[in-house]
mmCIF file of C-alpha atoms in Angstrom:
data_model
loop_
_atom_site.group_PDB
_atom_site.id
_atom_site.type_symbol
_atom_site.label_atom_id
_atom_site.label_comp_id
_atom_site.label_asym_id
_atom_site.label_seq_id
_atom_site.Cartn_x
_atom_site.Cartn_y
_atom_site.Cartn_z
ATOM 1 C CA MET A 1 7.517 -15.421 51.566
ATOM 2 C CA PRO A 2 6.947 -18.966 50.211
ATOM 3 C CA ASP A 3 9.569 -20.588 47.973
ATOM 4 C CA ARG A 4 8.973 -20.255 44.343
ATOM 5 C CA ARG A 5 8.320 -23.465 42.435
ATOM 6 C CA GLN A 6 10.960 -24.534 40.085
ATOM 7 C CA PRO A 7 9.696 -25.537 36.514
ATOM 8 C CA ASP A 8 10.090 -29.111 35.544
ATOM 9 C CA SER A 9 13.155 -29.364 33.380
ATOM 10 C CA SER A 10 11.435 -31.619 30.861
ATOM 11 C CA THR A 11 8.934 -28.896 29.924
ATOM 12 C CA ASP A 12 11.122 -25.954 30.359
ATOM 13 C CA ASP A 13 11.549 -24.076 27.009
ATOM 14 C CA ASN A 14 14.029 -21.517 28.090
ATOM 15 C CA PRO A 15 16.741 -21.254 25.463
ATOM 16 C CA PHE A 16 19.009 -19.557 27.859
ATOM 17 C CA ALA A 17 18.789 -22.342 30.558
ATOM 18 C CA ALA A 18 21.673 -24.464 31.341
ATOM 19 C CA PRO A 19 21.444 -27.999 29.713
ATOM 20 C CA PRO A 20 19.953 -30.845 31.735
ATOM 21 C CA GLU A 21 22.281 -32.912 34.029
ATOM 22 C CA GLY A 22 24.231 -35.468 31.950
ATOM 23 C CA ARG A 23 23.943 -33.633 28.562
ATOM 24 C CA PRO A 24 27.001 -31.708 27.078
ATOM 25 C CA ASP A 25 26.700 -28.159 26.326
ATOM 26 C CA GLU A 26 25.485 -27.358 22.713
ATOM 27 C CA PRO A 27 26.188 -24.283 20.626
ATOM 28 C CA TRP A 28 23.179 -21.921 20.629
ATOM 29 C CA GLN A 29 21.154 -21.930 17.347
ATOM 30 C CA PRO A 30 17.926 -20.021 16.396
ATOM 31 C CA ARG A 31 14.658 -21.925 16.855
ATOM 32 C CA GLY A 32 13.864 -21.707 13.157
ATOM 33 C CA VAL A 33 16.899 -23.981 12.425
ATOM 34 C CA THR A 34 16.311 -26.671 15.032
ATOM 35 C CA GLY A 35 13.279 -27.633 17.230
ATOM 36 C CA ALA A 36 11.074 -30.295 18.299
ATOM 37 C CA GLY A 37 8.213 -29.634 16.025
ATOM 38 C CA GLY A 38 10.098 -29.277 12.701
ATOM 39 C CA PRO A 39 11.749 -26.389 10.969
ATOM 40 C CA GLY A 40 9.580 -23.740 12.663
ATOM 41 C CA GLY A 41 10.055 -25.084 16.252
ATOM 42 C CA PRO A 42 7.342 -26.647 18.449
ATOM 43 C CA GLY A 43 3.696 -25.800 17.404
ATOM 44 C CA GLN A 44 4.753 -24.225 14.068
ATOM 45 C CA ASP A 45 3.625 -25.326 10.552
ATOM 46 C CA PRO A 46 6.549 -27.486 9.302
ATOM 47 C CA SER A 47 5.531 -27.179 5.572
ATOM 48 C CA PRO A 48 7.552 -25.005 3.375
ATOM 49 C CA GLU A 49 4.417 -23.279 2.059
ATOM 50 C CA GLY A 50 3.054 -22.168 5.247
ATOM 51 C CA PRO A 51 2.025 -18.648 5.814
ATOM 52 C CA ALA A 52 4.534 -15.989 4.495
ATOM 53 C CA ARG A 53 5.969 -13.936 7.076
ATOM 54 C CA TRP A 54 6.452 -10.203 6.713
ATOM 55 C CA ASP A 55 10.066 -9.667 5.669
ATOM 56 C CA PRO A 56 11.166 -5.955 5.038
ATOM 57 C CA THR A 57 14.210 -7.159 3.123
ATOM 58 C CA ASP A 58 12.289 -9.157 0.454
ATOM 59 C CA PRO A 59 11.772 -7.004 -2.511
ATOM 60 C CA LEU A 60 8.625 -8.778 -3.740
ATOM 61 C CA GLN A 61 6.898 -7.984 -0.464
ATOM 62 C CA ARG A 62 8.151 -4.382 -0.552
ATOM 63 C CA ARG A 63 6.926 -3.752 -4.005
ATOM 64 C CA ALA A 64 3.451 -5.279 -3.242
ATOM 65 C CA ARG A 65 3.177 -3.030 -0.257
ATOM 66 C CA TYR A 66 4.485 0.092 -1.992
ATOM 67 C CA ALA A 67 1.853 -0.620 -4.831
ATOM 68 C CA VAL A 68 -1.023 -0.624 -2.385
ATOM 69 C CA PHE A 69 0.157 2.533 -0.457
ATOM 70 C CA ALA A 70 1.101 4.493 -3.583
ATOM 71 C CA GLY A 71 -2.106 3.534 -5.420
ATOM 72 C CA MET A 72 -4.203 4.461 -2.365
ATOM 73 C CA TRP A 73 -2.530 7.832 -1.932
ATOM 74 C CA GLY A 74 -2.642 8.419 -5.640
ATOM 75 C CA PHE A 75 -6.357 7.860 -5.533
ATOM 76 C CA PHE A 76 -6.785 10.377 -2.710
ATOM 77 C CA PHE A 77 -4.790 12.983 -4.308
ATOM 78 C CA GLY A 78 -6.603 12.618 -7.548
ATOM 79 C CA PHE A 79 -10.041 12.597 -5.817
ATOM 80 C CA PHE A 80 -9.177 15.727 -3.687
ATOM 81 C CA GLY A 81 -7.985 17.872 -6.696
ATOM 82 C CA ILE A 82 -4.259 17.422 -6.940
ATOM 83 C CA PRO A 83 -3.960 15.374 -10.223
ATOM 84 C CA SER A 84 -0.246 15.742 -10.731
ATOM 85 C CA VAL A 85 0.582 14.021 -7.470
ATOM 86 C CA GLY A 86 -2.142 11.457 -8.225
ATOM 87 C CA LEU A 87 -0.630 10.806 -11.676
ATOM 88 C CA LEU A 88 2.843 10.304 -10.252
ATOM 89 C CA LEU A 89 1.665 7.996 -7.415
ATOM 90 C CA GLY A 90 -0.666 6.056 -9.721
ATOM 91 C CA ALA A 91 2.272 5.436 -12.132
ATOM 92 C CA LEU A 92 4.451 4.226 -9.362
ATOM 93 C CA ALA A 93 1.917 2.008 -7.999
ATOM 94 C CA LEU A 94 1.185 0.578 -11.505
ATOM 95 C CA TYR A 95 4.966 -0.200 -11.983
ATOM 96 C CA TRP A 96 5.476 -1.661 -8.454
ATOM 97 C CA GLY A 97 2.259 -3.889 -8.674
ATOM 98 C CA VAL A 98 3.207 -5.186 -12.100
ATOM 99 C CA SER A 99 6.840 -5.907 -11.041
ATOM 100 C CA ALA A 100 5.654 -7.688 -7.891
ATOM 101 C CA LEU A 101 3.313 -9.910 -9.850
ATOM 102 C CA ARG A 102 5.942 -10.605 -12.667
ATOM 103 C CA ALA A 103 8.954 -10.997 -10.291
ATOM 104 C CA GLY A 104 7.851 -14.301 -8.673
ATOM 105 C CA VAL A 105 4.955 -13.662 -6.369
ATOM 106 C CA ASP A 106 3.178 -16.495 -8.263
ATOM 107 C CA ASN A 107 6.261 -18.722 -7.923
ATOM 108 C CA LEU A 108 5.919 -18.962 -4.184
ATOM 109 C CA GLY A 109 2.512 -20.696 -4.208
ATOM 110 C CA PRO A 110 0.053 -20.298 -1.420
ATOM 111 C CA ALA A 111 2.606 -18.671 0.945
ATOM 112 C CA ALA A 112 2.482 -15.577 -1.252
ATOM 113 C CA ARG A 113 -1.144 -15.018 -1.160
ATOM 114 C CA PRO A 114 -1.009 -11.873 0.933
ATOM 115 C CA GLN A 115 1.543 -10.454 -1.382
ATOM 116 C CA ARG A 116 -0.414 -11.337 -4.614
ATOM 117 C CA THR A 117 -3.488 -9.723 -2.962
ATOM 118 C CA ALA A 118 -1.561 -6.603 -2.176
ATOM 119 C CA ALA A 119 -0.172 -6.381 -5.613
ATOM 120 C CA ILE A 120 -3.425 -6.737 -7.300
ATOM 121 C CA SER A 121 -5.045 -4.247 -4.973
ATOM 122 C CA GLY A 122 -2.269 -1.892 -5.755
ATOM 123 C CA LEU A 123 -2.956 -2.261 -9.468
ATOM 124 C CA VAL A 124 -6.679 -1.550 -9.025
ATOM 125 C CA THR A 125 -6.028 1.603 -6.931
ATOM 126 C CA ALA A 126 -3.327 2.731 -9.374
ATOM 127 C CA THR A 127 -5.795 2.283 -12.248
ATOM 128 C CA LEU A 128 -8.414 4.373 -10.344
ATOM 129 C CA ALA A 129 -5.762 7.104 -9.582
ATOM 130 C CA LEU A 130 -4.657 7.204 -13.249
ATOM 131 C CA LEU A 131 -8.213 7.465 -14.343
ATOM 132 C CA LEU A 132 -9.014 10.288 -12.022
ATOM 133 C CA ALA A 133 -5.873 12.188 -13.013
ATOM 134 C CA ALA A 134 -6.624 11.641 -16.784
ATOM 135 C CA SER A 135 -10.212 12.795 -16.453
ATOM 136 C CA SER A 136 -9.226 15.851 -14.576
ATOM 137 C CA TYR A 137 -6.604 16.693 -17.238
ATOM 138 C CA ALA A 138 -9.241 15.983 -20.005
ATOM 139 C CA VAL A 139 -11.740 18.352 -18.353
ATOM 140 C CA GLN A 140 -9.219 21.082 -18.224
ATOM 141 C CA LEU A 141 -8.209 20.582 -21.776
ATOM 142 C CA ALA A 142 -11.825 20.395 -23.030
ATOM 143 C CA TYR A 143 -12.937 23.500 -21.163
ATOM 144 C CA LYS A 144 -9.647 25.439 -21.516
ATOM 145 C CA ASP A 145 -11.480 28.678 -22.691
ATOM 146 C CA PHE A 146 -13.525 28.703 -19.646
ATOM 147 C CA TYR A 147 -10.511 28.262 -17.278
ATOM 148 C CA VAL A 148 -8.524 30.927 -18.984
ATOM 149 C CA CYS A 149 -11.399 33.366 -18.902
ATOM 150 C CA ARG A 150 -12.028 32.694 -15.252
ATOM 151 C CA ASP A 151 -8.446 33.030 -14.354
ATOM 152 C CA ASP A 152 -7.922 36.241 -16.283
ATOM 153 C CA ALA A 153 -11.197 37.888 -14.886
ATOM 154 C CA LEU A 154 -10.485 40.827 -12.593
ATOM 155 C CA THR A 155 -13.948 41.395 -11.279
ATOM 156 C CA ARG A 156 -16.810 39.211 -10.178
ATOM 157 C CA THR A 157 -19.050 40.242 -13.116
ATOM 158 C CA ALA A 158 -16.253 39.393 -15.597
ATOM 159 C CA GLU A 159 -15.971 36.061 -13.944
ATOM 160 C CA LEU A 160 -19.707 35.379 -14.046
ATOM 161 C CA LYS A 161 -19.653 36.150 -17.892
ATOM 162 C CA CYS A 162 -17.277 33.226 -18.394
ATOM 163 C CA ASN A 163 -20.252 30.936 -17.644
ATOM 164 C CA THR A 164 -21.316 31.513 -21.240
ATOM 165 C CA LEU A 165 -18.368 29.364 -22.463
ATOM 166 C CA LEU A 166 -19.624 26.348 -20.631
ATOM 167 C CA PRO A 167 -21.917 23.954 -22.358
ATOM 168 C CA ASP A 168 -25.312 23.100 -20.892
ATOM 169 C CA ASN A 169 -24.548 19.581 -19.556
ATOM 170 C CA PRO A 170 -23.813 18.183 -15.955
ATOM 171 C CA ILE A 171 -20.175 19.017 -16.172
ATOM 172 C CA GLY A 172 -20.871 22.598 -17.182
ATOM 173 C CA LYS A 173 -23.226 22.913 -14.247
ATOM 174 C CA ILE A 174 -20.448 21.741 -11.907
ATOM 175 C CA LEU A 175 -17.918 24.090 -13.085
ATOM 176 C CA LYS A 176 -20.286 27.055 -13.351
ATOM 177 C CA VAL A 177 -19.163 30.092 -11.324
ATOM 178 C CA ARG A 178 -21.780 30.756 -8.565
ATOM 179 C CA GLN A 179 -23.045 34.205 -7.714
#
């Protein structure tokens, strides 16, 4: 088997390698603290307003992500007919989105662009979820007599007679009990 080539010590970037001949040992430090290319190490953007990294301990990033996910799921629950869960998730998404925007996402400058986008997306989806939940409750309140009649009907013919309580409009045609 041929001998393996040894890497040139001037280009070796192994943090665990022994120091070159003639240099004393130095205590280990993470690459973000020291490096040849600036604060981020070689090849990294040395500007403090570089791209923001995902940090699960940062409350601003967490709130922005929570706003997106809660708003999205609130919209889905509202759309598929579970308005109480949609209302809860929409309210939470609205709270998290507003708190992420107010708590300093704007103070970070261009580095916070993904978090700002996530917070605004969370606000949009939260608003949609709240509108779906509110419209569902409004329809149930406006056509309460129909829903009570339909739920109390013991036979199919009694359930069909509840259609007389609906108005002749598109919503009434959607809610109408089919034969």
